[in-house]
Coordinates of C-alpha atoms in Angstrom, one line a residue:
Chain A
M1 CA 102.7 133.9 74.7
D2 CA 102.3 136.2 71.6
R3 CA 104.5 134.0 69.6
D4 CA 102.4 131.1 70.4
A5 CA 99.2 132.7 69.6
T6 CA 100.2 133.9 66.2
A7 CA 102.1 130.7 65.3
D8 CA 98.8 129.0 65.8
V9 CA 97.0 130.9 63.1
N10 CA 97.6 128.0 60.6
A11 CA 96.5 125.4 63.3
P12 CA 93.5 123.2 62.4
H13 CA 90.2 125.4 62.8
S14 CA 88.4 123.7 65.7
M15 CA 85.3 124.7 67.4
G16 CA 85.8 124.8 71.3
T17 CA 82.1 124.9 71.5
T18 CA 79.3 124.3 73.7
I19 CA 76.3 122.6 71.9
I20 CA 72.9 121.3 73.4
G21 CA 69.8 119.7 72.1
V22 CA 66.7 119.3 74.5
T23 CA 63.3 117.9 73.6
Y24 CA 60.1 119.5 74.8
N25 CA 56.4 118.7 74.5
G26 CA 56.0 119.4 70.8
G27 CA 59.4 119.4 69.3
V28 CA 63.1 120.0 70.0
I29 CA 65.3 123.0 70.6
L30 CA 69.0 123.2 69.5
G31 CA 71.5 125.7 71.0
A32 CA 75.0 126.5 70.5
D33 CA 77.6 129.3 71.2
S34 CA 79.5 131.0 68.2
R35 CA 83.1 130.8 68.7
T36 CA 85.6 129.0 66.3
S37 CA 89.2 128.9 67.3
T38 CA 92.5 128.4 65.7
G39 CA 94.8 127.6 68.4
L40 CA 94.4 130.6 70.9
Y41 CA 92.8 133.0 68.2
V42 CA 89.3 133.3 67.5
A43 CA 89.0 132.8 63.9
N44 CA 85.2 133.5 63.7
R45 CA 83.4 135.1 66.7
A46 CA 79.9 134.7 65.0
S47 CA 79.8 131.3 63.5
D48 CA 76.7 129.2 63.0
K49 CA 77.3 126.0 64.5
I50 CA 73.8 124.9 63.8
T51 CA 73.4 123.5 60.3
Q52 CA 70.3 122.5 58.3
L53 CA 70.2 118.9 56.9
T54 CA 66.6 119.1 55.7
D55 CA 63.5 121.2 56.3
N56 CA 63.0 119.2 59.5
V57 CA 66.3 118.0 60.6
Y58 CA 69.1 120.4 62.0
I59 CA 72.6 119.3 63.5
C60 CA 74.9 120.9 66.0
R61 CA 78.5 120.6 64.9
S62 CA 81.6 120.4 67.3
G63 CA 85.3 119.4 67.1
S64 CA 87.2 119.8 64.0
A65 CA 85.5 122.6 61.8
A66 CA 86.6 121.3 58.5
D67 CA 85.5 117.4 59.4
S68 CA 81.9 118.4 60.8
Q69 CA 81.5 120.6 57.7
I70 CA 82.3 117.8 55.4
V71 CA 80.2 115.3 57.3
S72 CA 77.1 117.5 57.2
D73 CA 77.7 118.3 53.6
Y74 CA 77.7 114.6 52.9
V75 CA 74.6 113.7 55.0
R76 CA 72.7 116.6 53.6
Y77 CA 73.5 115.1 50.0
F78 CA 72.4 111.5 51.0
L79 CA 69.3 112.9 53.0
H80 CA 68.2 114.7 49.8
Q81 CA 68.5 111.6 47.7
H82 CA 66.8 109.7 50.4
T83 CA 63.8 112.0 50.5
I84 CA 63.4 111.8 46.6
Q85 CA 63.7 108.0 46.9
L86 CA 61.2 107.8 49.7
G87 CA 58.7 110.3 48.5
Q88 CA 58.3 112.0 52.0
P89 CA 60.4 114.0 54.5
A90 CA 63.1 112.0 56.1
T91 CA 62.9 111.0 59.7
V92 CA 65.4 112.1 62.3
K93 CA 66.3 108.5 63.1
V94 CA 67.5 108.2 59.4
A95 CA 69.5 111.5 59.6
A96 CA 71.1 110.4 62.8
N97 CA 72.0 107.1 61.5
L98 CA 73.6 108.5 58.5
V99 CA 75.7 110.7 60.5
R100 CA 76.6 107.7 62.6
L101 CA 77.6 105.5 59.7
L102 CA 79.9 108.2 58.5
S103 CA 81.4 109.0 62.0
Y104 CA 81.9 105.3 63.0
N105 CA 83.3 104.0 59.6
N106 CA 85.9 106.7 59.5
K107 CA 86.5 107.0 63.2
N108 CA 90.3 107.0 62.7
M109 CA 90.1 110.2 60.5
L110 CA 87.4 112.1 61.8
Q111 CA 87.3 114.2 65.0
T112 CA 83.8 115.5 65.3
G113 CA 81.0 115.3 67.8
I114 CA 77.4 116.0 66.5
I115 CA 74.1 116.3 67.8
V116 CA 71.1 115.6 65.6
G117 CA 67.7 117.1 66.2
G118 CA 64.5 117.4 64.5
W119 CA 60.8 116.7 64.4
D120 CA 58.9 114.0 62.1
K121 CA 55.5 113.0 62.0
Y122 CA 56.1 109.5 63.2
E123 CA 58.1 110.2 66.4
G124 CA 57.7 113.9 67.0
G125 CA 60.6 115.6 68.3
K126 CA 63.9 113.7 68.9
I127 CA 67.4 114.3 69.9
Y128 CA 70.3 111.9 69.0
G129 CA 73.7 112.4 70.3
I130 CA 76.7 111.1 68.2
P131 CA 79.9 111.7 69.9
L132 CA 83.4 111.0 69.0
G133 CA 83.8 107.4 67.7
G134 CA 80.3 107.1 66.2
T135 CA 78.1 105.7 69.1
I136 CA 74.5 106.8 68.7
L137 CA 72.5 107.5 71.7
E138 CA 68.7 108.6 71.5
Q139 CA 68.4 111.0 74.5
P140 CA 65.7 113.4 75.9
F141 CA 68.5 116.0 76.0
A142 CA 72.0 115.9 74.8
I143 CA 75.1 118.1 75.5
G144 CA 78.4 118.2 73.6
G145 CA 81.7 120.3 73.0
S146 CA 84.2 121.4 75.4
G147 CA 81.8 123.6 77.4
S148 CA 79.7 120.6 78.2
S149 CA 81.8 119.6 80.8
Y150 CA 80.4 122.3 83.0
L151 CA 76.9 121.4 82.2
Y152 CA 76.4 117.8 83.2
G153 CA 75.5 118.8 86.9
F154 CA 73.5 121.6 85.9
F155 CA 71.2 119.4 83.5
D156 CA 71.0 116.7 86.1
Q157 CA 69.3 119.3 88.5
A158 CA 67.5 121.7 85.9
W159 CA 66.1 119.1 83.4
K160 CA 62.4 118.1 83.6
E161 CA 60.1 116.0 81.5
G162 CA 57.4 117.8 79.5
M163 CA 58.6 121.2 79.5
T164 CA 56.9 124.0 77.4
K165 CA 58.6 125.6 74.5
D166 CA 59.5 128.9 76.4
E167 CA 60.9 127.0 79.4
A168 CA 63.0 124.7 77.2
E169 CA 64.4 127.8 75.3
Q170 CA 65.2 129.6 78.5
L171 CA 66.9 126.3 79.8
V172 CA 68.9 126.2 76.7
V173 CA 70.0 129.8 76.9
K174 CA 70.9 129.6 80.4
A175 CA 72.9 126.5 79.9
V176 CA 75.1 127.8 76.9
S177 CA 75.7 131.3 78.8
L178 CA 76.8 129.3 82.0
A179 CA 79.2 127.3 79.7
I180 CA 80.4 130.4 78.0
A181 CA 81.1 132.0 81.4
R182 CA 83.5 129.1 82.4
D183 CA 84.8 127.7 79.1
G184 CA 87.6 129.7 77.3
A185 CA 86.8 127.9 74.0
S186 CA 83.2 128.9 74.0
G187 CA 82.0 132.3 73.6
G188 CA 80.4 134.9 71.4
V189 CA 76.4 134.8 70.9
V190 CA 74.0 132.1 71.8
R191 CA 72.0 130.8 68.7
T192 CA 69.0 128.6 69.1
V193 CA 66.9 126.7 66.6
T194 CA 63.3 125.5 67.5
I195 CA 61.9 122.7 65.2
N196 CA 58.2 121.4 65.7
S197 CA 55.3 120.6 63.6
E198 CA 54.8 124.1 62.7
G199 CA 58.2 124.5 61.4
V200 CA 61.7 126.1 62.2
T201 CA 62.4 129.3 64.1
R202 CA 65.9 130.6 64.4
N203 CA 66.9 132.8 67.5
F204 CA 69.8 134.8 68.5
Y205 CA 71.0 136.1 71.9
P206 CA 73.8 138.6 71.8
G207 CA 76.0 138.9 74.9
D208 CA 74.5 141.8 76.5
T209 CA 70.9 140.0 76.7
L210 CA 72.4 137.0 78.6
P211 CA 72.2 137.0 82.4
L212 CA 75.3 137.7 84.3
W213 CA 76.8 135.0 86.6
H214 CA 79.2 135.0 89.5
D215 CA 81.9 137.5 89.3
E216 CA 80.8 138.8 85.8
V217 CA 80.7 142.4 85.2
E218 CA 78.4 144.4 83.0
A219 CA 79.9 145.4 79.6
H220 CA 80.2 149.0 79.2
D221 CA 82.0 151.2 76.6
S222 CA 85.8 151.4 76.8
L223 CA 86.9 154.0 79.1
L224 CA 89.2 155.5 76.5
D225 CA 86.0 156.3 74.3
I226 CA 84.1 157.9 77.3
L227 CA 87.2 160.1 78.5
N228 CA 88.0 161.2 74.8
A229 CA 84.5 162.0 74.0
S230 CA 84.2 164.6 77.0
N231 CA 87.7 165.7 77.2
P232 CA 89.8 165.9 74.0
E233 CA 93.2 166.4 75.9
P234 CA 95.5 163.5 76.2
M235 CA 95.7 161.4 79.3
S236 CA 98.8 162.3 81.5
T237 CA 100.3 160.2 84.1
Chain B
M1 CA 127.6 108.9 56.7
Q2 CA 124.5 110.7 56.1
M3 CA 124.6 110.1 52.3
T4 CA 124.8 106.2 52.9
T5 CA 121.8 106.5 55.1
I6 CA 119.8 108.2 52.3
I7 CA 120.6 105.6 49.7
Q8 CA 119.7 102.9 52.2
M9 CA 116.6 104.4 52.8
S10 CA 115.5 104.9 49.2
K11 CA 116.1 101.0 48.5
Q12 CA 113.8 100.3 51.3
T13 CA 110.9 102.2 49.6
V14 CA 107.8 100.2 49.8
N15 CA 106.5 99.0 46.5
T16 CA 103.3 100.6 46.5
S17 CA 101.6 98.4 43.9
K18 CA 101.4 95.8 46.6
L19 CA 99.6 98.0 49.3
E20 CA 96.1 97.7 49.4
N21 CA 94.6 100.7 47.5
P22 CA 97.5 103.1 47.9
H23 CA 95.2 105.9 46.7
S24 CA 93.2 105.8 49.9
V25 CA 95.1 108.9 50.7
L26 CA 94.1 110.5 47.6
Q27 CA 90.4 109.6 47.9
P28 CA 88.1 111.8 49.7
K29 CA 88.9 110.9 53.3
I30 CA 85.4 109.5 53.7
S31 CA 85.4 106.0 52.1
L32 CA 81.6 105.4 52.0
L33 CA 79.2 102.5 52.4
F34 CA 75.9 103.9 51.4
Y35 CA 73.0 101.9 52.6
H36 CA 70.6 101.5 50.0
F37 CA 67.5 101.6 51.9
S38 CA 65.0 99.5 50.1
D39 CA 67.2 96.5 49.6
L40 CA 70.3 97.0 51.8
K41 CA 72.9 96.7 49.4
F42 CA 76.3 98.4 49.8
L43 CA 77.2 100.9 47.1
P44 CA 80.8 102.4 47.3
I45 CA 80.3 105.9 46.1
V46 CA 81.7 109.3 46.6
S47 CA 84.6 109.4 44.1
P48 CA 83.8 108.7 40.4
L49 CA 87.5 107.5 40.0
H50 CA 86.9 105.0 42.8
K51 CA 86.8 102.1 40.5
L52 CA 89.9 103.4 38.8
Y53 CA 91.9 103.6 42.0
L54 CA 90.8 100.1 43.0
K55 CA 91.8 98.8 39.7
M56 CA 95.2 100.5 39.6
S57 CA 96.3 99.1 43.2
N58 CA 95.8 95.6 41.6
E59 CA 97.9 96.3 38.6
A60 CA 101.5 96.9 38.2
M61 CA 102.3 100.7 38.6
D62 CA 103.0 101.5 34.9
V63 CA 100.6 104.4 34.7
P64 CA 102.0 107.3 36.8
K65 CA 99.7 108.0 39.7
T66 CA 97.6 111.2 39.8
G67 CA 97.6 113.7 42.5
F68 CA 100.3 114.3 45.2
S69 CA 102.5 111.3 46.1
F70 CA 102.8 111.0 49.9
D71 CA 105.6 108.2 49.5
L72 CA 108.3 110.4 50.6
C73 CA 106.7 111.9 53.6
R74 CA 107.9 109.3 55.7
R75 CA 111.3 109.6 54.6
N76 CA 111.4 113.4 55.0
E77 CA 109.9 113.0 58.6
M78 CA 112.9 110.5 59.4
L79 CA 115.5 112.8 58.1
T80 CA 114.2 116.0 60.0
K81 CA 114.4 113.8 63.1
K82 CA 117.8 112.9 62.2
G83 CA 118.7 116.7 62.1
L84 CA 118.7 117.5 58.4
K85 CA 117.1 120.9 57.9
S86 CA 114.6 120.9 55.2
P87 CA 114.6 123.9 52.8
G88 CA 112.0 126.6 53.7
Y89 CA 109.2 126.9 51.5
L90 CA 108.4 130.2 49.8
K91 CA 105.6 131.4 52.0
T92 CA 103.6 134.6 51.7
G93 CA 103.8 135.7 55.3
T94 CA 101.0 137.9 54.5
T95 CA 98.2 140.1 55.4
I96 CA 95.0 139.3 53.5
V97 CA 91.7 140.9 54.0
G98 CA 88.1 141.2 52.6
L99 CA 85.2 143.1 53.4
I100 CA 81.5 143.5 52.0
F101 CA 80.4 147.1 51.3
E102 CA 77.1 148.4 50.1
N103 CA 77.5 147.4 46.4
G104 CA 79.9 144.3 46.5
V105 CA 83.1 143.0 47.9
I106 CA 86.6 144.7 48.4
L107 CA 89.6 142.4 48.6
G108 CA 93.0 143.6 49.8
A109 CA 96.6 142.2 50.1
D110 CA 100.2 143.2 51.0
T111 CA 102.8 142.2 48.4
R112 CA 105.7 140.5 50.5
A113 CA 106.7 136.9 49.7
T114 CA 109.4 135.4 52.3
E115 CA 111.4 132.6 52.2
G116 CA 112.3 132.0 55.9
P117 CA 113.8 135.3 57.0
I118 CA 114.5 136.6 53.6
V119 CA 112.2 138.6 51.5
A120 CA 112.1 136.6 48.3
D121 CA 109.5 138.9 46.1
K122 CA 109.0 142.6 47.2
N123 CA 105.9 143.1 45.0
C124 CA 104.2 139.8 44.4
E125 CA 100.5 139.4 43.5
K126 CA 98.3 137.6 46.2
I127 CA 94.9 138.5 44.7
H128 CA 94.4 135.8 42.4
Y129 CA 91.9 135.8 39.4
M130 CA 89.3 133.0 39.7
A131 CA 86.4 134.3 37.4
P132 CA 85.5 137.7 35.9
N133 CA 83.4 138.2 38.9
I134 CA 85.4 136.3 41.6
Y135 CA 88.8 136.9 43.1
C136 CA 90.7 135.0 45.7
C137 CA 93.4 136.3 48.2
G138 CA 95.8 133.5 49.2
A139 CA 98.1 133.1 52.3
G140 CA 100.4 130.3 53.2
T141 CA 102.7 128.5 51.0
A142 CA 102.9 130.6 47.6
A143 CA 102.9 127.6 45.4
D144 CA 100.0 126.0 47.1
T145 CA 97.8 129.1 46.7
E146 CA 98.8 129.6 43.2
A147 CA 98.2 126.0 42.2
V148 CA 94.9 125.6 44.0
T149 CA 93.6 129.0 42.8
D150 CA 94.9 128.3 39.0
N151 CA 93.2 124.7 39.2
I152 CA 89.9 125.8 40.5
S153 CA 89.9 128.8 38.2
S154 CA 90.3 126.5 35.2
Q155 CA 87.6 124.2 36.6
L156 CA 85.1 127.2 37.0
K157 CA 85.9 128.2 33.2
L158 CA 85.0 124.8 32.1
H159 CA 81.9 124.9 34.1
R160 CA 80.9 128.1 32.7
Y161 CA 81.2 126.7 29.2
H162 CA 79.3 123.7 30.4
T163 CA 76.3 125.7 32.1
G164 CA 76.5 129.0 29.8
R165 CA 76.2 131.0 32.9
E166 CA 78.2 133.4 35.2
S167 CA 80.1 131.5 37.9
R168 CA 78.9 131.5 41.6
V169 CA 81.1 132.2 44.5
V170 CA 79.7 129.3 46.4
T171 CA 80.8 127.1 43.4
A172 CA 84.4 128.2 43.8
L173 CA 83.9 127.9 47.5
T174 CA 83.0 124.1 47.2
L175 CA 85.6 123.3 44.8
L176 CA 88.2 124.7 46.8
K177 CA 87.1 123.3 50.1
S178 CA 86.7 119.8 48.8
H179 CA 90.1 120.1 47.3
L180 CA 91.9 121.0 50.6
F181 CA 89.9 118.7 52.6
R182 CA 91.2 115.7 50.4
Y183 CA 94.6 116.9 51.1
Q184 CA 94.1 117.1 54.8
G185 CA 95.8 120.3 55.4
H186 CA 99.1 119.4 53.6
V187 CA 98.1 121.9 50.8
S188 CA 99.0 124.9 52.9
A189 CA 96.7 127.5 51.4
A190 CA 94.5 129.8 53.6
L191 CA 92.2 131.8 51.2
V192 CA 90.0 134.8 51.4
L193 CA 87.5 134.3 48.4
G194 CA 85.2 137.1 47.5
G195 CA 82.8 137.9 44.6
V196 CA 79.5 139.2 43.3
D197 CA 77.2 136.9 41.4
V198 CA 73.5 136.6 40.6
T199 CA 72.6 136.0 44.3
G200 CA 74.7 139.0 45.6
P201 CA 77.9 139.7 47.1
H202 CA 79.8 136.9 49.0
L203 CA 82.8 136.7 51.3
H204 CA 84.3 133.5 52.6
T205 CA 87.4 132.3 54.4
I206 CA 88.8 128.9 53.6
Y207 CA 91.2 127.2 56.0
P208 CA 94.0 124.8 54.9
H209 CA 92.0 121.8 56.4
G210 CA 89.1 122.6 54.3
S211 CA 86.8 124.5 56.7
T212 CA 85.1 127.6 55.6
D213 CA 83.4 130.7 57.2
T214 CA 81.0 133.2 55.7
L215 CA 81.7 136.6 57.1
P216 CA 81.1 140.2 56.3
F217 CA 84.7 141.1 56.9
A218 CA 87.6 138.6 57.1
T219 CA 91.4 138.7 57.5
M220 CA 93.9 135.9 57.1
G221 CA 97.7 135.2 57.2
S222 CA 100.3 136.2 59.9
G223 CA 99.1 139.9 59.9
S224 CA 95.4 138.8 60.4
L225 CA 95.5 140.0 64.0
A226 CA 96.7 143.4 63.3
A227 CA 94.2 143.9 60.3
M228 CA 91.3 142.3 62.4
A229 CA 91.9 144.9 65.2
I230 CA 91.3 147.6 62.4
F231 CA 88.2 146.1 61.2
E232 CA 86.6 145.3 64.6
S233 CA 87.0 148.9 65.5
E234 CA 86.0 150.5 62.3
Y235 CA 83.8 148.3 60.2
R236 CA 80.1 149.0 59.9
E237 CA 77.5 147.7 57.4
G238 CA 76.7 149.7 54.3
L239 CA 80.0 151.3 53.7
T240 CA 80.5 153.3 50.6
R241 CA 83.1 152.4 47.9
D242 CA 85.7 154.8 49.0
E243 CA 85.2 154.2 52.6
G244 CA 85.6 150.5 52.0
V245 CA 88.7 151.0 50.1
N246 CA 90.2 153.3 53.0
L247 CA 89.3 150.8 55.5
V248 CA 90.8 147.9 53.6
T249 CA 94.2 149.9 52.9
K250 CA 94.2 150.9 56.6
A251 CA 93.9 147.3 57.6
I252 CA 96.7 146.1 55.3
C253 CA 98.9 149.0 56.3
S254 CA 98.4 147.8 59.9
G255 CA 99.8 144.4 58.8
I256 CA 102.4 145.7 56.9
F257 CA 103.7 147.9 59.7
N258 CA 103.2 145.5 62.5
D259 CA 103.7 142.1 61.3
L260 CA 107.3 141.1 60.1
G261 CA 105.8 138.6 57.6
S262 CA 103.9 141.4 55.7
G263 CA 105.3 144.4 53.9
S264 CA 105.9 146.5 51.0
N265 CA 102.7 147.5 49.0
V266 CA 99.0 147.3 49.2
D267 CA 96.9 145.7 46.5
V268 CA 93.1 146.5 46.5
C269 CA 90.4 144.6 44.3
V270 CA 87.0 146.1 44.2
I271 CA 84.2 143.6 42.8
E272 CA 80.8 145.2 42.1
K273 CA 77.8 143.8 40.1
G274 CA 79.1 143.6 36.5
K275 CA 82.4 145.3 37.0
K276 CA 85.7 144.9 38.9
E277 CA 88.6 147.0 39.4
Y278 CA 92.0 145.6 40.2
L279 CA 94.0 148.4 41.8
R280 CA 97.3 146.8 41.8
N281 CA 99.8 148.8 44.1
H282 CA 97.0 151.1 45.2
L283 CA 99.3 152.4 47.9
T284 CA 103.2 152.1 48.1
P285 CA 104.1 153.2 51.6
N286 CA 107.6 151.8 51.5
P287 CA 109.3 153.4 48.5
R288 CA 113.2 152.8 48.2
T289 CA 114.8 155.5 50.2
Y290 CA 118.2 156.9 49.7
I291 CA 118.2 156.6 45.9
S292 CA 121.0 158.7 44.6
S293 CA 119.3 161.7 42.9
K294 CA 122.1 161.7 40.3
G295 CA 121.2 158.2 39.2
Y296 CA 123.8 155.6 38.8
T297 CA 126.6 156.2 36.3
F298 CA 129.3 153.7 35.3
S299 CA 132.0 155.8 33.8
K300 CA 134.6 153.4 33.3
K301 CA 133.4 151.1 30.5
T302 CA 135.2 148.2 28.8
E303 CA 138.3 149.8 26.8
V304 CA 138.3 149.4 23.3
L305 CA 141.8 148.4 22.3
L306 CA 141.6 147.5 18.6
T307 CA 138.8 147.2 15.9
K308 CA 139.7 144.9 13.2
I309 CA 137.5 142.9 11.0
T310 CA 138.6 139.5 9.8
P311 CA 136.3 137.7 7.3
L312 CA 135.9 134.1 7.9
K313 CA 138.3 131.8 5.8
E314 CA 136.7 129.2 3.8
L315 CA 138.5 125.8 4.9
V316 CA 136.9 123.8 2.1
D317 CA 136.9 124.9 -1.7
V318 CA 134.2 123.9 -3.6
V319 CA 135.3 122.9 -7.0
P320 CA 132.3 122.4 -9.4
V321 CA 132.7 119.2 -11.3
G322 CA 131.4 118.7 -14.9
G323 CA 128.1 117.1 -15.2
D324 CA 125.4 116.7 -12.5
A325 CA 126.9 116.4 -9.1
M326 CA 123.8 114.8 -7.6
E327 CA 123.9 111.9 -9.8
E328 CA 125.5 108.6 -8.6

């Protein structure tokens, strides 16, 4: 087991991941975990999978870290050109379609699932899911990544049309923490980005602020630290 | 039997000039059709050499191709399947680390280079110079890390001449990640890039497939797990220079003593705003033991039997002829 873990340090960097995007009345909320793994080793336990494309459009990345970073860099570059040519902020639909064109036309070489979310003055808050292969789907909410398998049923039950901002944020945080509890490839902290007409707000929920689910135990300091602090003698069998 | 098989295979090598755009592997993996929104024209973009690649695919191959040639990869795969053991690369087994302290960045590395199970170099340099304010530690295939850091280092120098400004860490990052992504992981270089520029101290990790992470402390290489254990237990924000150097040294030592692919000495590089210190062999915890205190003497030298000097004999006697010898 140890050999396998270290041998995989050179494996492609992939984001096990749970990513979510939901619309609410007034905007969208994007949420993600923060674990990036290479094989069985966690390469980055505090990564930021929600990347900015423009002031009003953000994307959640999943799948191969390299592929999704490159796609987001190209789309950011194209969107910037487009904004200059258009003379106004790009719409979410345009951003999503640029991502879709790259994903679809290079489907044999790329392995990345992306959720595009943002707010523009024509359509308001919109979420587009672009899974492997390059399909584009406009949805009221989208989930992606390996942890999303555990959330389909949850969203069928918990999703409601026309939630407020706080309700939607609580839903996203709850969903990501449920996925983290069950999916080995997701973990770390929960990051959310709220986009509406007023602007963009980033939030960060470290592990100890998340609710505990079935069979989960509260985190506490290591027993070794506690014992050593009070009693400097070494432990004896 | 095997020799003849090899010869036959080489005869069957595909004539790449007939292939449709053989440079597709060399182009950025994303071949783009950019929709021009006002009039829906297709514009092939991305690589400024795109037109050149297309042109070259249509002409005969008299100009040598640039970049890595993947032609022999299929042959090598076939041979390995048949049981031929390919030569091991010189890898840097390696523990490389970086951390951000209050005034800048500290990079650390071990100094062992391995070739399979053998230590090829006991004191190699894994912290590569990129710019006066940027250094890069490299793990993976030694040739790849050297070549890629040298290449990007000269690109950065040209960029400095072009812009007249100090290089930024994100520039080096983007150049490295684009290069590595283009080669789809075949350039086996895992890097820890650190430096201080006008925007502040930066530390990044770059993986062979081209993905990057930005972190306050990072480890890479086969000894990364051992070193990360040290960092996770003892790193805090706002370390002083000495605390930072000690922590980096401790993390590298952890890699040296607990990982078989890392060993020998500790190199440290401290980069602060406006100055840098490259501490080569900052710690040598593996001196050669059992050195004979007397030193080595070789008492029995080559014996001198005879000393005789014989001047060289002239074989040809030059007799000056009357008149000008040079004239016809």
